[in-house]
mmCIF file of C-alpha atoms and ligand atoms in Angstrom:
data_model
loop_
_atom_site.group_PDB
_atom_site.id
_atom_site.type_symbol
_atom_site.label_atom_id
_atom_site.label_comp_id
_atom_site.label_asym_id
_atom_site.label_seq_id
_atom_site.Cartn_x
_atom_site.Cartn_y
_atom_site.Cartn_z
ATOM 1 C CA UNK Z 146 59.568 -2.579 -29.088
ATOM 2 C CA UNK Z 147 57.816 -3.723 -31.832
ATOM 3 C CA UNK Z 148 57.190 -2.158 -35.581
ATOM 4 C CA UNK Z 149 53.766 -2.361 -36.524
ATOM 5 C CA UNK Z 150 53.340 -0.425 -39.522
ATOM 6 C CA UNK Z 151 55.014 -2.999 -42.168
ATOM 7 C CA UNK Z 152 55.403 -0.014 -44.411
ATOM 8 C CA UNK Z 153 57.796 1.697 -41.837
ATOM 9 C CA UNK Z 154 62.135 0.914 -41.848
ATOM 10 C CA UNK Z 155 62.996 1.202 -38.599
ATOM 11 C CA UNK Z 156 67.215 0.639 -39.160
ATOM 12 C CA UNK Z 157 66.651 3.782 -41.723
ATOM 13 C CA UNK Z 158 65.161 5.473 -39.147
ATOM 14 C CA UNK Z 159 67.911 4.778 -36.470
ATOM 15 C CA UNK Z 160 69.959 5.849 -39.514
ATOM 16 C CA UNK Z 161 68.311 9.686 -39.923
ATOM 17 C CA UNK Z 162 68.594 9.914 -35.945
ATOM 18 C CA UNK Z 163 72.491 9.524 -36.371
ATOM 19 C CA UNK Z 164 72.935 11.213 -39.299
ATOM 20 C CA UNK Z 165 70.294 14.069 -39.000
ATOM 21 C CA UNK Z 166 71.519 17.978 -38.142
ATOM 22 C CA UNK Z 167 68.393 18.860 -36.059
ATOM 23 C CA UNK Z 168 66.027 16.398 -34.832
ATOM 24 C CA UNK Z 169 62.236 17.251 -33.340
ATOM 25 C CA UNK Z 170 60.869 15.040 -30.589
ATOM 26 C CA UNK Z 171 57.572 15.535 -29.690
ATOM 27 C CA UNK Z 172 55.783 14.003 -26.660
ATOM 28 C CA UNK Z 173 52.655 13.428 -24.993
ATOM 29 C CA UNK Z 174 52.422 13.795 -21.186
ATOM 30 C CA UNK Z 175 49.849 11.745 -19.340
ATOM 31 C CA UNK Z 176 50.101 7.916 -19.808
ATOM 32 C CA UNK Z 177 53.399 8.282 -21.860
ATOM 33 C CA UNK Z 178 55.718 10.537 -19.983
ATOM 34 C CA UNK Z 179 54.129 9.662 -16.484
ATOM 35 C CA UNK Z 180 51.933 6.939 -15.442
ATOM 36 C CA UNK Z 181 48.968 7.572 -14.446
ATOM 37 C CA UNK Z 182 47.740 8.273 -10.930
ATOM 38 C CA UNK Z 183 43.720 9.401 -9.628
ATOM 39 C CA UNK Z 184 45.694 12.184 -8.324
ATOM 40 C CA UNK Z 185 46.408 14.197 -11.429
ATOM 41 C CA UNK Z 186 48.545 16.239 -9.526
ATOM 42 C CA UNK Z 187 50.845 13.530 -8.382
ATOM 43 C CA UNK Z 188 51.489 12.349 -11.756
ATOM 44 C CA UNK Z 189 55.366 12.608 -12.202
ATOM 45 C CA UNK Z 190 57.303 11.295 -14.749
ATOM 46 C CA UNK Z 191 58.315 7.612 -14.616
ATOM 47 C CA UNK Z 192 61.214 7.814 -12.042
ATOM 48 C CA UNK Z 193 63.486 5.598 -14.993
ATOM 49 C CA UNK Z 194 62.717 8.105 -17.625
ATOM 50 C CA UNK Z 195 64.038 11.678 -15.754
ATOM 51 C CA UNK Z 196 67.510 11.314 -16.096
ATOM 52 C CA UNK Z 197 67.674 10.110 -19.653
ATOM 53 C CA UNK Z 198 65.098 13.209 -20.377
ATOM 54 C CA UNK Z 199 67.373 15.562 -18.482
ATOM 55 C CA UNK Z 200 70.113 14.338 -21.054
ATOM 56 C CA UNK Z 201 67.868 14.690 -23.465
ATOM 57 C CA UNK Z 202 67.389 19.037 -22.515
ATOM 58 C CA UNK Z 203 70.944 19.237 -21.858
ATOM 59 C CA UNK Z 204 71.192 18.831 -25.756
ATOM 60 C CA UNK Z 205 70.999 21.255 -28.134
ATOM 61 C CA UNK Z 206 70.892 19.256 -30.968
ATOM 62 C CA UNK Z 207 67.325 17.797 -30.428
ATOM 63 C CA UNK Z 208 64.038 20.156 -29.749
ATOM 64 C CA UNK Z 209 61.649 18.512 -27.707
ATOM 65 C CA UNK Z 210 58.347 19.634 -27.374
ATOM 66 C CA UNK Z 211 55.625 18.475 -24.660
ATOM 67 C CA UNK Z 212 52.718 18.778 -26.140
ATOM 68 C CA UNK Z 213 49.295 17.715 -23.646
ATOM 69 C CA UNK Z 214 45.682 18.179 -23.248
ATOM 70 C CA UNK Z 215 46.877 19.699 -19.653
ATOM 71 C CA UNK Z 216 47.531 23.691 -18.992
ATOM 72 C CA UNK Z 217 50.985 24.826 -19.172
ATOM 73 C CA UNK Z 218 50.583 25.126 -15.403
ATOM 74 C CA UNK Z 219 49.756 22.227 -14.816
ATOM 75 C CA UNK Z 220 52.343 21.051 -16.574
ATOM 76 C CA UNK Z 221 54.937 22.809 -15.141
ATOM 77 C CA UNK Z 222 54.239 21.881 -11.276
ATOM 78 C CA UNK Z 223 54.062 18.020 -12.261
ATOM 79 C CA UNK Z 224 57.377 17.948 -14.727
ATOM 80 C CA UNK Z 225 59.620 19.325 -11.870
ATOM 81 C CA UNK Z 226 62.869 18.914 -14.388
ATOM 82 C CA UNK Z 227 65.656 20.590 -13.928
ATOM 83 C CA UNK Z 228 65.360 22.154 -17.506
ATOM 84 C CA UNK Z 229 61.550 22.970 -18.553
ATOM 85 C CA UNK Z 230 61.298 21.684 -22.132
ATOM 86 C CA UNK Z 231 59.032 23.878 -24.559
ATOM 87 C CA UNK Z 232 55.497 22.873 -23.593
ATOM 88 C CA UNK Z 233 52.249 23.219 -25.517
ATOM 89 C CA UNK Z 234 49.206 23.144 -23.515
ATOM 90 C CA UNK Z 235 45.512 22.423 -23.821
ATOM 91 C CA UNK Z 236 46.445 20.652 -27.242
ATOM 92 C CA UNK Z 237 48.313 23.568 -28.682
ATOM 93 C CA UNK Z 238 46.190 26.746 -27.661
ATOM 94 C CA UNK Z 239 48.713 27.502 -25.022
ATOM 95 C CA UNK Z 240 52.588 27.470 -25.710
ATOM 96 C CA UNK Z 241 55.509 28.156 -23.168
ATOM 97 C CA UNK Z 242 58.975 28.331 -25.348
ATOM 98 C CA UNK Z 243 62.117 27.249 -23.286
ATOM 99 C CA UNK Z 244 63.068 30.846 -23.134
ATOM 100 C CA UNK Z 245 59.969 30.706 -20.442
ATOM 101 C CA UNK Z 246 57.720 32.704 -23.106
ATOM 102 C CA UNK Z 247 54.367 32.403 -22.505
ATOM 103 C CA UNK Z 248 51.565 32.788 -25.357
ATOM 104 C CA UNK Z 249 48.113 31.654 -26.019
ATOM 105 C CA UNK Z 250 45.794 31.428 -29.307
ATOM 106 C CA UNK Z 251 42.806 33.778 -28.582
ATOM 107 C CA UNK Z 252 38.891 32.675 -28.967
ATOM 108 C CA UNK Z 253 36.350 34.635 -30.584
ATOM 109 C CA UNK Z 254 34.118 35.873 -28.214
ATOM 110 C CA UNK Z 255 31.009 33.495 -28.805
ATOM 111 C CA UNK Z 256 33.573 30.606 -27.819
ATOM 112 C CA UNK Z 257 34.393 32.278 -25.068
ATOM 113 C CA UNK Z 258 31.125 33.112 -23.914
ATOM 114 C CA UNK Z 259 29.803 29.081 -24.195
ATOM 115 C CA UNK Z 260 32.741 27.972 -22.293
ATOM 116 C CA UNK Z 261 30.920 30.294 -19.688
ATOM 117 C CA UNK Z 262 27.952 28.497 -19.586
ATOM 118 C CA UNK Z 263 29.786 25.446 -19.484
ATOM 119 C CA UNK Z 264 31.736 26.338 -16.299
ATOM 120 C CA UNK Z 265 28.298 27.590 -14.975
ATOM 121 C CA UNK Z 266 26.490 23.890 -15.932
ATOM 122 C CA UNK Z 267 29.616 22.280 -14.416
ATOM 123 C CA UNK Z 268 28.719 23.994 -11.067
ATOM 124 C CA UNK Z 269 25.002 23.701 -10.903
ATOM 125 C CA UNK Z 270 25.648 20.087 -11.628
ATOM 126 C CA UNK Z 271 28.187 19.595 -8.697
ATOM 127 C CA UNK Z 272 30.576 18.143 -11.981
ATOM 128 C CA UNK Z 273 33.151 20.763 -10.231
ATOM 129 C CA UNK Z 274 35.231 18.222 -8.425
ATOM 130 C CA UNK Z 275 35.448 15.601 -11.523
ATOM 131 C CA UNK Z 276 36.455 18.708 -14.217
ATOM 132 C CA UNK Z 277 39.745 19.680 -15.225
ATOM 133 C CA UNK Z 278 39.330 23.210 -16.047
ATOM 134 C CA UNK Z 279 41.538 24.980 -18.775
ATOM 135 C CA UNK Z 280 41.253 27.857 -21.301
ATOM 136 C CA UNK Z 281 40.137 25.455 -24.166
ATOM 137 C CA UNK Z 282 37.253 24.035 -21.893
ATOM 138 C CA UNK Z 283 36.648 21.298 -19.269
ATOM 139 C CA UNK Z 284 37.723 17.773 -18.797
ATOM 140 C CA UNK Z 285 35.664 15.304 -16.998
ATOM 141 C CA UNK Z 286 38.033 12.605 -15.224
ATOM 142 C CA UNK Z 287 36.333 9.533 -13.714
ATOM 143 C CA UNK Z 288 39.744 7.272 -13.455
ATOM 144 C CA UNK Z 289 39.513 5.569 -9.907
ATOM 145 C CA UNK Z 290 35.622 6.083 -9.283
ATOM 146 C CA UNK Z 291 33.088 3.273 -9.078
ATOM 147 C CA UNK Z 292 31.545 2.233 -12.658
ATOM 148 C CA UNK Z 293 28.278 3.734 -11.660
ATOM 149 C CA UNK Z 294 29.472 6.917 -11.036
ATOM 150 C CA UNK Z 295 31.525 6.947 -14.486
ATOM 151 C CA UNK Z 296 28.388 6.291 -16.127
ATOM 152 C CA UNK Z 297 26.720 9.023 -14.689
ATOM 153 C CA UNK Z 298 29.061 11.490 -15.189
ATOM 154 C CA UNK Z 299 29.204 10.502 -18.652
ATOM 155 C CA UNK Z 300 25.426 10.319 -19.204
ATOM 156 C CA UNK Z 301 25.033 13.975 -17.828
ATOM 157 C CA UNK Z 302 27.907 15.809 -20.079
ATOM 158 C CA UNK Z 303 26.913 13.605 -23.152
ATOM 159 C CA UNK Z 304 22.914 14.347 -22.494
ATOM 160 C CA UNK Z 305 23.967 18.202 -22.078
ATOM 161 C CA UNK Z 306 26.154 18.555 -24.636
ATOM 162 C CA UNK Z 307 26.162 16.252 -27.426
ATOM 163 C CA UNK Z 308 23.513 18.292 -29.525
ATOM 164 C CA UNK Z 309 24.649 21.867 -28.325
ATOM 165 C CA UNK Z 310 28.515 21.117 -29.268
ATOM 166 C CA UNK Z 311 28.719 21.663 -32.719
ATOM 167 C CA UNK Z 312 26.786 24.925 -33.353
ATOM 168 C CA UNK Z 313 28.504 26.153 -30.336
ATOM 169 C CA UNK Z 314 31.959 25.445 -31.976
ATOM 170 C CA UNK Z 315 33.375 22.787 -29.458
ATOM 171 C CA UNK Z 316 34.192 19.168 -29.738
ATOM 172 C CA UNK Z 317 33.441 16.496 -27.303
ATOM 173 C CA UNK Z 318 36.116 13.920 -27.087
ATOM 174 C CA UNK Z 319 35.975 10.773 -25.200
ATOM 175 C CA UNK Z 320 39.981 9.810 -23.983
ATOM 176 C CA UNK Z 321 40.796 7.116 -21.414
ATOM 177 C CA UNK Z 322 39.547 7.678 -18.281
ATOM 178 C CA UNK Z 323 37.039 10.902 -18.999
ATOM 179 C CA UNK Z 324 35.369 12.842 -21.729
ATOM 180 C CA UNK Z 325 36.637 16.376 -22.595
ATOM 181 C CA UNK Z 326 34.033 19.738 -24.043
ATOM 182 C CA UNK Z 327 37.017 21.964 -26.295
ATOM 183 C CA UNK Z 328 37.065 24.471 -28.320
ATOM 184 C CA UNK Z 329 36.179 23.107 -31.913
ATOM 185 C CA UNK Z 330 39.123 21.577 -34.080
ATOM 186 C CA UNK Z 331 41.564 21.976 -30.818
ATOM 187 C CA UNK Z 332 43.666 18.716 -31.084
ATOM 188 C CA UNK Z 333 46.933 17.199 -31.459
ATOM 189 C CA UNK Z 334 47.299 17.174 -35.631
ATOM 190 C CA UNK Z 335 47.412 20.947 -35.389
ATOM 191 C CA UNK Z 336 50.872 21.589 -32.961
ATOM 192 C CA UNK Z 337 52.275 18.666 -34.320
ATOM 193 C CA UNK Z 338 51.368 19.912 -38.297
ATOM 194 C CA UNK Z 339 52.638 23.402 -37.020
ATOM 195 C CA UNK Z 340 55.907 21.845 -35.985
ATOM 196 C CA UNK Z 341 56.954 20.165 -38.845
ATOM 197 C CA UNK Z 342 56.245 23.740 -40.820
ATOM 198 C CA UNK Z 343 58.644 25.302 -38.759
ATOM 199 C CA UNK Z 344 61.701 22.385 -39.563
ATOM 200 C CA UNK Z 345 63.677 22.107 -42.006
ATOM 201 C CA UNK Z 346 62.831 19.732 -44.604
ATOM 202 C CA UNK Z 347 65.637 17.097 -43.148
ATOM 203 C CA UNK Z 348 64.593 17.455 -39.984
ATOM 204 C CA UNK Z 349 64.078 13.803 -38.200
ATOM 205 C CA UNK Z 350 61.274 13.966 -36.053
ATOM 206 C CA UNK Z 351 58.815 11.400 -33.635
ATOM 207 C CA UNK Z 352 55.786 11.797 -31.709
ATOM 208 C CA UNK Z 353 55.103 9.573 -28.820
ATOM 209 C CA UNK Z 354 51.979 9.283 -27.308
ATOM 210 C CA UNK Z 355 49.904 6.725 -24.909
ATOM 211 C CA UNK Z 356 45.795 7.048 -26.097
ATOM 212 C CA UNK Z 357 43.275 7.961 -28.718
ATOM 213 C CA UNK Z 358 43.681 11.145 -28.718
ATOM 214 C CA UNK Z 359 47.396 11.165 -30.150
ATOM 215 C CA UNK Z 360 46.030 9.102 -33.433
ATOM 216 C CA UNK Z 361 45.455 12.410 -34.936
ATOM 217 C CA UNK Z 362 49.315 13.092 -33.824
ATOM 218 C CA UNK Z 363 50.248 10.026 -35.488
ATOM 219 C CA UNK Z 364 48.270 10.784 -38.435
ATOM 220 C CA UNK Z 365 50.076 14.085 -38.968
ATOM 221 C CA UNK Z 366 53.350 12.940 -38.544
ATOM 222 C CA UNK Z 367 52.679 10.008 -41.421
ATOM 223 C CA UNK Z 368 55.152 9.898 -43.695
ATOM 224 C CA UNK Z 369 57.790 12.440 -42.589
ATOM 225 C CA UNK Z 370 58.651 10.871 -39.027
ATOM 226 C CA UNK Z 371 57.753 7.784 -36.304
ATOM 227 C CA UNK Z 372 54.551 7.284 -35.063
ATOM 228 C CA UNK Z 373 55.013 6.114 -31.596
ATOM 229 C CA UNK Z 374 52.436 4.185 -29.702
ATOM 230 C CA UNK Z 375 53.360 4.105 -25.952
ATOM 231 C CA UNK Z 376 50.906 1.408 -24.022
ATOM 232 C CA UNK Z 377 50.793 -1.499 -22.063
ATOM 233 C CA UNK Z 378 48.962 -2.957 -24.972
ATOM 234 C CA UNK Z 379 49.005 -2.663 -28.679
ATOM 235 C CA UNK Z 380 45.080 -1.718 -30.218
ATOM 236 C CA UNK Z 381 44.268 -0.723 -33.121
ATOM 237 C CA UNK Z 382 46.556 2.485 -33.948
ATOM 238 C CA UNK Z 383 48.153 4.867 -37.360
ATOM 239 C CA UNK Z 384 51.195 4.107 -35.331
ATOM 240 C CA UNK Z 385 54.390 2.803 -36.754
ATOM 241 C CA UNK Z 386 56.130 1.515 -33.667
ATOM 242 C CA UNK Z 387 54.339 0.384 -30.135
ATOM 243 C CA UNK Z 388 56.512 0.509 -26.929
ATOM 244 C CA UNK Z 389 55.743 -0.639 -23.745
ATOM 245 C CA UNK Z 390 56.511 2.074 -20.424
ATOM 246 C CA UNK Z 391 58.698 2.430 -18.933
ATOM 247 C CA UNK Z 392 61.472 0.085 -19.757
ATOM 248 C CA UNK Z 393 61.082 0.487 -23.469
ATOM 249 C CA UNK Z 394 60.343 4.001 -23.264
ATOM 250 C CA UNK Z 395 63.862 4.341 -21.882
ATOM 251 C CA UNK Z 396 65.635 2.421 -24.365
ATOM 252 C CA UNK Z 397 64.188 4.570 -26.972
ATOM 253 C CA UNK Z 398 65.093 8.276 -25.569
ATOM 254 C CA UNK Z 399 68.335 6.519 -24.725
ATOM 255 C CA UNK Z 400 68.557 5.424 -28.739
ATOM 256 C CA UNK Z 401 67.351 9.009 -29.775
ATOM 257 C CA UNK Z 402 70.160 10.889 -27.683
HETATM 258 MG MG1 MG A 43 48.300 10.707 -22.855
#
């Protein structure tokens, strides 16, 4: 573990945990919880991590959140705990509270009716196979294929897309290993800002996440909890402290319960 942001006091921090009434732990899935696998449907959490995360749900005393660019269903089938945390899918549209309530932020209709045409293009371009499809939009995954075919996949949602996206109200976002179409101001600061609304003001709170897509988690959390980068490598990241899966990982749920 290492602190990154000099500004950050990590013994205070460890100090709030122990100290603190009602903590808030918020966590990405892909990359941070689980590593990753070309088969995103064989990506379970690290085998280290499930027993310490079970403790973890056994606890009333912490609310943890999952919060992922996947589907709550998706979710669901690859987390196989014994207790479901609350999940919030497609970056917050979708939310699934641990009383197994299931709700979902509705689109206007002309948001709707591009993510039509986009499921249409992503058939007539035989993209079907490489996309992830959820409420919020399509994901294009290329982890595991041959650099060529990255690039082309890339090169055809880009050339599509990139001038049509913002007067149709979606964003496209590059993360590793693919390039995601959503709807328009879908990602991470929002669940994350959301969540700290609904805490007290002495709640202690942490978001953990893996790629570049949780800096805008990190951002929101500045300030009023840890930024946690979890990666095999430290880059250039808002985060406060960098861990390395899944050994480190470990040590710090272990720390936080
Ligand atoms: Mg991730």
């Amino acid at each position: 573990m290492e602190v990154v942001n000099t500004q950050f006091d990590l013994q205070a921090f460890y100090q709030q945990l122990a100290s603190a009434e009602s903590l808030l732990l918020m966590l990405d899935y892909d990359g941070t919880l689980a590593p990753f696998t070309t088969e995103r449907d064989k990506a379970v959490p690290y085998p280290l991590i499930v027993g310490t995360l079970e403790g973890l749900l056994a606890s009333d005393r912490t609310r943890v959140v999952i919060i992922s660019g996947r589907t709550v269903d998706d979710l669901k089938k690859v987390l196989s705990l014994e207790n479901t945390p609350e999940l919030w899918g497609c970056h917050g549209l979708e939310r699934y509270s641990r009383e197994g309530q299931y709700s979902i932020i509705e689109l206007s209709d002309d948001v709707r009716e591009k993510l039509s045409v986009l499921y249409n293009w992503t058939a007539e371009n035989q993209l079907v196979n490489f996309c992830e499809f959820k409420p919020s939009g399509g994901a294009f995954h290329w982890r595991g294929l041959p650099k060529d075919e990255e690039e082309l996949i890339h090169q055809k949602v880009v050339d599509r897309w990139r001038n049509e996206a913002d007067a149709a109200h979606l964003d496209l976002i590059e993360f590793d290993g693919g390039i995601e179409i959503r709807v328009a101001g879908t990602n991470k600061s929002s669940p994350v800002a959301q969540l700290m609304s609904e805490s007290s003001d002495q709640i202690v709170a942490a978001y953990l996440g893996d790629d570049r897509t949780d800096e805008d988690a990190f951002e929101a959390i500045k300030g009023r909890g840890a930024a946690v980068l979890v990666n095999e490598n430290l880059r250039d990241t808002r985060a406060d402290i960098w861990i390395r899966p899944p050994d480190e990982l470990d040590d710090f749920l272990r720390r936080w319960i």
